[in-house]
Every structure is written in structure tokens, then in C-alpha cells.
Tab-separated table of N, CA and C in Angstrom:
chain	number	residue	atom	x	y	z
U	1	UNK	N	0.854	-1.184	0.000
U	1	UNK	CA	0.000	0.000	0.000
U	1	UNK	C	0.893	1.238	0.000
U	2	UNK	N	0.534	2.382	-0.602
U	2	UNK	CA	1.361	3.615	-1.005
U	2	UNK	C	1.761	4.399	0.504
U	3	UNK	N	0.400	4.426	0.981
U	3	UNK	CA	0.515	5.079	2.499
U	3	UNK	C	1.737	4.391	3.118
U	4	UNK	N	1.878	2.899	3.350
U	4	UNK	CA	2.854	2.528	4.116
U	4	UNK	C	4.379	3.353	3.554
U	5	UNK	N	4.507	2.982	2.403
U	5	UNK	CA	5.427	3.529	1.705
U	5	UNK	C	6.155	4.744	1.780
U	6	UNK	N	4.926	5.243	1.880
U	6	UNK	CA	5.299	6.713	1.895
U	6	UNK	C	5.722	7.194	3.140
U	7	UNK	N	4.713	6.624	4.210
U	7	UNK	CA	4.923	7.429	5.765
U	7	UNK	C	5.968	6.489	6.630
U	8	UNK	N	6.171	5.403	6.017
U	8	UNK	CA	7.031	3.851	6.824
U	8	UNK	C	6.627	4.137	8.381
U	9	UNK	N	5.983	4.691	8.518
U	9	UNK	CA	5.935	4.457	10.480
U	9	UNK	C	5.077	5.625	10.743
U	10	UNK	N	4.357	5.591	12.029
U	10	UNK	CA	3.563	7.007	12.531
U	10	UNK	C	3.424	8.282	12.130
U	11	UNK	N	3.341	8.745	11.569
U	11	UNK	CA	3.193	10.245	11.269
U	11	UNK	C	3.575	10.781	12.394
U	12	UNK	N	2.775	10.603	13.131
U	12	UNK	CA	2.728	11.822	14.392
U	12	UNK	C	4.116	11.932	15.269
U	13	UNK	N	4.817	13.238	15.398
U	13	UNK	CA	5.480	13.561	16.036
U	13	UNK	C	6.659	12.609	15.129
U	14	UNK	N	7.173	12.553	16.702
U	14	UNK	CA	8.765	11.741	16.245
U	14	UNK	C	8.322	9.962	16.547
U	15	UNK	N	6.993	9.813	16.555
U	15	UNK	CA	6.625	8.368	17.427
U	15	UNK	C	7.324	7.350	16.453
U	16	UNK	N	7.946	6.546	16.502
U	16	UNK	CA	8.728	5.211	15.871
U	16	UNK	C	7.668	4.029	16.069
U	17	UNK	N	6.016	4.124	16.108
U	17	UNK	CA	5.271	3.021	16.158
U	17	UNK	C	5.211	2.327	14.500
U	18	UNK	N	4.427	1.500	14.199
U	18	UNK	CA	4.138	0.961	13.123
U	18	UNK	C	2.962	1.062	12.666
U	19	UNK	N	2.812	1.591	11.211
U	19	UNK	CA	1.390	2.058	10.953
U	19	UNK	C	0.251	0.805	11.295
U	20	UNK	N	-0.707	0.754	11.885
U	20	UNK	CA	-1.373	0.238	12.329
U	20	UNK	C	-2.793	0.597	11.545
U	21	UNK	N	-3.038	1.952	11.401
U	21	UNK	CA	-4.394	2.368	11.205
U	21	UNK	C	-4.255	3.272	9.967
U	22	UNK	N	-5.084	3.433	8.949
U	22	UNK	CA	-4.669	4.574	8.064
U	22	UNK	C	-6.212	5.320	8.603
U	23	UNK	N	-5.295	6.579	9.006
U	23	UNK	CA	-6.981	8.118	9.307
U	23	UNK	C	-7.026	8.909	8.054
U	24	UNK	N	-8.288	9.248	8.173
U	24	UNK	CA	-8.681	9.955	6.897
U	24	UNK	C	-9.027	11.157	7.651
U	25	UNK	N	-7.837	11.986	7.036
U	25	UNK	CA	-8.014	13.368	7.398
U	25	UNK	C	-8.973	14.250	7.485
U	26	UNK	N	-9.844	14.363	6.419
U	26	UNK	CA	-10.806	14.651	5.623
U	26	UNK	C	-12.100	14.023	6.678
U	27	UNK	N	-12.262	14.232	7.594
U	27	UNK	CA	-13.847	13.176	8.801
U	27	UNK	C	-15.005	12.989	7.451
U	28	UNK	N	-15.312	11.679	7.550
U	28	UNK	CA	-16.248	11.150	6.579
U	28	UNK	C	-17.519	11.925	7.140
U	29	UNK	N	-18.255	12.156	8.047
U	29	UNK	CA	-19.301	12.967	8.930
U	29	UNK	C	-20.631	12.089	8.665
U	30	UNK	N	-21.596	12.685	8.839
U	30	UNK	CA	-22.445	11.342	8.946
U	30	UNK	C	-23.533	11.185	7.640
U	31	UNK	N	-23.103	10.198	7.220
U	31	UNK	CA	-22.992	9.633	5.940
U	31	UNK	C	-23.043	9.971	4.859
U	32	UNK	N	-21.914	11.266	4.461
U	32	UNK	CA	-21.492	12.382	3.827
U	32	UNK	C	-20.581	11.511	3.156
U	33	UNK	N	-19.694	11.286	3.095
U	33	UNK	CA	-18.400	11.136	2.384
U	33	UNK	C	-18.646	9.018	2.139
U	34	UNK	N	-19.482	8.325	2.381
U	34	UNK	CA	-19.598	6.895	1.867
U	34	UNK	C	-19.433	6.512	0.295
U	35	UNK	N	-19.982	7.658	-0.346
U	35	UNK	CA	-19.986	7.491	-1.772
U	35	UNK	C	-18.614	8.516	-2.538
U	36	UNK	N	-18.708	9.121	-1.391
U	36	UNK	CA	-16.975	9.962	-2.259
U	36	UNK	C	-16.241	9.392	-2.819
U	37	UNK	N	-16.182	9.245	-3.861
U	37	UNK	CA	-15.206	8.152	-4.697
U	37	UNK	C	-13.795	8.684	-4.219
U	38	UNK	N	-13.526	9.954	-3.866
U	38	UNK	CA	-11.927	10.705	-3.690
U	38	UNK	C	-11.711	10.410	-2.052
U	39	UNK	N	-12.468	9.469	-1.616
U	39	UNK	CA	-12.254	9.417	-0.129
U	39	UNK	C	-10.888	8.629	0.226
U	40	UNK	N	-10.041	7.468	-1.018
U	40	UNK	CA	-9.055	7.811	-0.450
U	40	UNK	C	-8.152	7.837	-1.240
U	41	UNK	N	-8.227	9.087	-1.916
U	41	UNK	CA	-7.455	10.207	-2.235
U	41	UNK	C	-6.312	10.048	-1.314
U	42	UNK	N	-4.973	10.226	-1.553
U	42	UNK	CA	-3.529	10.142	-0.979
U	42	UNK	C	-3.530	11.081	-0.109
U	43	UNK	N	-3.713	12.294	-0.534
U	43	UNK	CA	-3.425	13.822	0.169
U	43	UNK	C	-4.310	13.472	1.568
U	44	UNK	N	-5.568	12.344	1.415
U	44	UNK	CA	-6.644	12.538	2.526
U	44	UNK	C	-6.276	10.963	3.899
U	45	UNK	N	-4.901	10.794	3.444
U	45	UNK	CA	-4.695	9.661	4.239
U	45	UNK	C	-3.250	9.968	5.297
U	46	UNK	N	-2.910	9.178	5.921
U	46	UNK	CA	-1.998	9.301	6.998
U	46	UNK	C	-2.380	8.266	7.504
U	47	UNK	N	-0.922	7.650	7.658
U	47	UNK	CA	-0.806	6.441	9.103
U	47	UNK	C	-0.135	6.556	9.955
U	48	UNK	N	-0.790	6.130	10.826
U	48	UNK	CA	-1.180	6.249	11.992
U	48	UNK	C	-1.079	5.019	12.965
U	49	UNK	N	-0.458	4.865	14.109
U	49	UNK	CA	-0.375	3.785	15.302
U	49	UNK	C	-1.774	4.015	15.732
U	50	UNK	N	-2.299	2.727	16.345
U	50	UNK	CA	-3.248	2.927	17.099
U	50	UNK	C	-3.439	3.885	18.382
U	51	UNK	N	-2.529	3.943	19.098
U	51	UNK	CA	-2.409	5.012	20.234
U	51	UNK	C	-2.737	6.761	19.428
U	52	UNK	N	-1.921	6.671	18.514
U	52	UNK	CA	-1.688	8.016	17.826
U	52	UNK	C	-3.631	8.298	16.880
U	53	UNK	N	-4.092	7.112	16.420
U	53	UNK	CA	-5.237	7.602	16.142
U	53	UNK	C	-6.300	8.010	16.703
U	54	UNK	N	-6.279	6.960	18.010
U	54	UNK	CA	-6.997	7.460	19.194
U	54	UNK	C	-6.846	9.127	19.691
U	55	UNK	N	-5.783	9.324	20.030
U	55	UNK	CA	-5.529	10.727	19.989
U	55	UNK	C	-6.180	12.074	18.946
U	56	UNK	N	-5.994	11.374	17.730
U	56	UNK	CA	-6.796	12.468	16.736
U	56	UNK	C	-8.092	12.758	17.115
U	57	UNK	N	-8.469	11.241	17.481
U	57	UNK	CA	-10.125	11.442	17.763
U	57	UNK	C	-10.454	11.769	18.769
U	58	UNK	N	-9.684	11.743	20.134
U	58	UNK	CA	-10.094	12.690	21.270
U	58	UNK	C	-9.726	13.721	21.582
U	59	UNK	N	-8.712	14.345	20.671
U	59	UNK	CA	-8.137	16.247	20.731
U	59	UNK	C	-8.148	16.423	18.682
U	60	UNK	N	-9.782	16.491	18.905
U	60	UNK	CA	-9.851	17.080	17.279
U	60	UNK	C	-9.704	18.282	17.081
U	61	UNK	N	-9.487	19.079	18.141
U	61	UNK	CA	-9.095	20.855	17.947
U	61	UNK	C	-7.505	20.341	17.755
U	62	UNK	N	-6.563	20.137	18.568
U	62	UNK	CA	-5.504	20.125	18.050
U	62	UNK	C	-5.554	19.440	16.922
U	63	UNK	N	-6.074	18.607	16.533
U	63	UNK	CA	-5.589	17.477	15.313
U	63	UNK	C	-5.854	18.765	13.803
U	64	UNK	N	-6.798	18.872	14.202
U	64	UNK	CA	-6.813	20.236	13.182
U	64	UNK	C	-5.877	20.980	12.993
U	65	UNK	N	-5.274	21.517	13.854
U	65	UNK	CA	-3.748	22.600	14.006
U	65	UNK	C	-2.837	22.188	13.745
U	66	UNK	N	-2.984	20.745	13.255
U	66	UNK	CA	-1.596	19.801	13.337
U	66	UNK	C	-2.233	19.717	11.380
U	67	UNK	N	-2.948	19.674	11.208
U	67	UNK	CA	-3.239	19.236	9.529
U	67	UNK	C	-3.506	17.927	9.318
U	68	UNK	N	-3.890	17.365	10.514
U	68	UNK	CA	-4.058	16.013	10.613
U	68	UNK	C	-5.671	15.695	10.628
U	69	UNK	N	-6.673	16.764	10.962
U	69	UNK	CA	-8.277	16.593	10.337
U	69	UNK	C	-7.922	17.873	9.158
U	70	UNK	N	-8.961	17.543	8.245
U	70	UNK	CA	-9.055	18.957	7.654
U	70	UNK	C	-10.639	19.162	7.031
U	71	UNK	N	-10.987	20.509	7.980
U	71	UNK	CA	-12.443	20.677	7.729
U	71	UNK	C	-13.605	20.366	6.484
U	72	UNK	N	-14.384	20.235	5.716
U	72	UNK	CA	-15.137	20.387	4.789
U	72	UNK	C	-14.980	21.133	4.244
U	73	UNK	N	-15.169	21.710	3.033
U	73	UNK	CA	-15.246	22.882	2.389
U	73	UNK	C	-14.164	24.023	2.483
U	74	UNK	N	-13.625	24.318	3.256
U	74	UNK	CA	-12.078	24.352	3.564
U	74	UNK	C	-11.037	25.230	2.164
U	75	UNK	N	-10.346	23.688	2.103
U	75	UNK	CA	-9.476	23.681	1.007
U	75	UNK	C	-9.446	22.492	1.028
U	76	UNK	N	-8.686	22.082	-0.201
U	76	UNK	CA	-8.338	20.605	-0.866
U	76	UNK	C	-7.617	19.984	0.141
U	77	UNK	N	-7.778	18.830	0.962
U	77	UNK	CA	-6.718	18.181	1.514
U	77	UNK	C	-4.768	18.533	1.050
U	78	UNK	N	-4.982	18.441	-0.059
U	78	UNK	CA	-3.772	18.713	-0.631
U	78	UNK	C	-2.668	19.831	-0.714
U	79	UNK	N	-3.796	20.994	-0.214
U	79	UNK	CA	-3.658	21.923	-0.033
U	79	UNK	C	-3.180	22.822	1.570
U	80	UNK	N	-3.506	21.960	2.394
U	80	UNK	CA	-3.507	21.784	3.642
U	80	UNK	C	-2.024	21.234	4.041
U	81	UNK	N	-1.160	21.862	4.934
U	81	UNK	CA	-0.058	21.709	5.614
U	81	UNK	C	-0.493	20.200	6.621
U	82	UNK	N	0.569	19.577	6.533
U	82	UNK	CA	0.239	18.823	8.112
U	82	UNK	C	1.773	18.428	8.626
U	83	UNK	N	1.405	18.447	9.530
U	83	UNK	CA	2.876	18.448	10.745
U	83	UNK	C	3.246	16.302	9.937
U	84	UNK	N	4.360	16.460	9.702
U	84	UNK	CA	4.250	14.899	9.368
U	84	UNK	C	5.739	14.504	9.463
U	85	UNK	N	5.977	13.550	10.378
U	85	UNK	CA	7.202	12.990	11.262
U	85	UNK	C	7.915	14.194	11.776
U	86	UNK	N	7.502	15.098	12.153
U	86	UNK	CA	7.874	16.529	12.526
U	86	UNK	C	8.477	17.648	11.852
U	87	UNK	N	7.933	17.517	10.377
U	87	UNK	CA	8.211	18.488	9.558
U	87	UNK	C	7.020	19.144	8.359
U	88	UNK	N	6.645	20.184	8.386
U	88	UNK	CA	5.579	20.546	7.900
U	88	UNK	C	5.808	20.009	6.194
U	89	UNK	N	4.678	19.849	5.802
U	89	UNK	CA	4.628	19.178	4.405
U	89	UNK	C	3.322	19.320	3.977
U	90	UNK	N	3.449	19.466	2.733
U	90	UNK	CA	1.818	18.478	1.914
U	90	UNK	C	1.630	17.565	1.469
U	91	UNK	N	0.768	17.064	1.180
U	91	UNK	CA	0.564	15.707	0.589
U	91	UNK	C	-0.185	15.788	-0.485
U	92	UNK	N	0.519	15.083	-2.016
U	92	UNK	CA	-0.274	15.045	-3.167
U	92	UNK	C	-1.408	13.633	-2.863
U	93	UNK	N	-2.075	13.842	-4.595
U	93	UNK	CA	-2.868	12.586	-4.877
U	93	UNK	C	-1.829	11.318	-5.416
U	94	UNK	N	-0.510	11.748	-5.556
U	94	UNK	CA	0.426	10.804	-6.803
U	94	UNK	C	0.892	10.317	-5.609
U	95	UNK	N	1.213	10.307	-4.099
U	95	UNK	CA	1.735	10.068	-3.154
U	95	UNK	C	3.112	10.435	-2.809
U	96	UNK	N	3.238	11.606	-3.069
U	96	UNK	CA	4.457	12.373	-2.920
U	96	UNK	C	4.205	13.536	-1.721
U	97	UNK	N	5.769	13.536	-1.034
U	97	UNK	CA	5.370	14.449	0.562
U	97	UNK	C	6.407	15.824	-0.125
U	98	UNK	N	5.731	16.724	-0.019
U	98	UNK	CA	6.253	18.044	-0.346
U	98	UNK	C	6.823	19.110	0.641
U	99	UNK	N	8.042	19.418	1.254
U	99	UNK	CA	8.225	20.276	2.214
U	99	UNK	C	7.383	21.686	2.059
U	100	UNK	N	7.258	22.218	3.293
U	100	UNK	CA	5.847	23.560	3.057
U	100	UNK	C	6.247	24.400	4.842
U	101	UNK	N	6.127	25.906	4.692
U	101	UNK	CA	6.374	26.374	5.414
U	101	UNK	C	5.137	25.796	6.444
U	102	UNK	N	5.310	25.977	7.712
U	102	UNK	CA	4.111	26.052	8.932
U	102	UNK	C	3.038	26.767	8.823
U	103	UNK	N	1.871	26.385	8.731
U	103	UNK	CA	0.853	27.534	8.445
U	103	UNK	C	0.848	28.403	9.721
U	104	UNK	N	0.522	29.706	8.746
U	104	UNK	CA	0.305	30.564	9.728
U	104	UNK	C	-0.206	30.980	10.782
U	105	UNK	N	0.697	31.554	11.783
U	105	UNK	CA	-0.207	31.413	13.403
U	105	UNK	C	0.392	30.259	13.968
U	106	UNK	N	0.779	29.549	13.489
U	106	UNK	CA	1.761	28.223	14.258
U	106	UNK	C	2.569	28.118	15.238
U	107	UNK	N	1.795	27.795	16.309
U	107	UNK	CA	2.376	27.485	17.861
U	107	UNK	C	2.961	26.479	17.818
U	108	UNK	N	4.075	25.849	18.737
U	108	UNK	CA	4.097	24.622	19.599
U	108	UNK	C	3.148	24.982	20.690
């Protein structure tokens, strides 16, 4: 699978787990996104350890700030920064990781 490939281990932070889970950035919402044929779109994936996905889903304000959800209507997943093995990037549809400044307003 491309995801493995691409991310070889956790996204999040510096964690050295093993992808376990692939999250879809993009929240499917309720029963909005079943027929999205682009649901998994490259730009809209990330893997993820199980510990680390759990996390997205119980601090979805940070996961947002991190580029790790990205709202509806928005912008393109692709378009969207996300913090990824601790360096800001984007993510295409071809499965390529693109270095990208921190979006703006960017705390630790």
C-alpha cells in the first residue's frame, strides 16, 4: 500500500510506532463522504499507530492545528499543511510528501 510507503511508520510527532491504522483526514461525517469516490485520495490519508489515532479522535481541535483533520469545504486536503514525522509538508494525490512552510499562526 502507497501510504505505508510513503509514511514507513507514525506520522505523528517523532513516534517510531508501526502504521497500524490509516486516518482519513478529511472526517467522513455522517454519511457524507460513503460514496466519495476521492475518499481515499492520498493527500486525505496518513498512518497512523493505534495510540496516535486514538488521539486524533479525542483532541480534534488540536488534530486540526496539526493538519491532521481537515475541515469540509475548507481547502483541498492537498492543499492543507500537516505536521508529518515533525516536519511541515503536503501531501499530493500521486503520493508524494512536499516540504511547506508552517501555516500561519503556528504554535508549539
Amino acid at each position: 500500500m502507497l501510504i505505508v510507503a510513503r509514511d514507513t511508520r507514525c506520522v505523528f510527532g517523532r513516534c517510531d510506532g508501526a502504521i497500524e491504522e490509516v486516518h482519513h483526514r478529511l472526517p467522513r461525517g455522517m454519511g457524507g463522504a460513503g460514496r466519495d469516490e476521492t475518499r481515499w485520495s492520498y493527500s486525505r490519508l496518513v498512518g497512523l499507530c493505534a495510540v496516535h489515532h486514538r488521539w486524533v479522535e479525542l483532541n480534534r481541535r488540536r488534530a486540526y492545528e496539526l493538519g491532521l483533520l481537515v475541515r469540509h469545504g475548507r481547502a483541498a486536503c492537498s492543499l492543507v499543511p500537516v505536521l508529518h514525522h515533525g516536519r511541515w509538508v503536503l501531501l499530493d494525490d500521486g503520493g508524494c510528501v512536499l516540504p511547506c512552510e508552517a501555516p500561519a499562526g503556528w504554535s508549539e
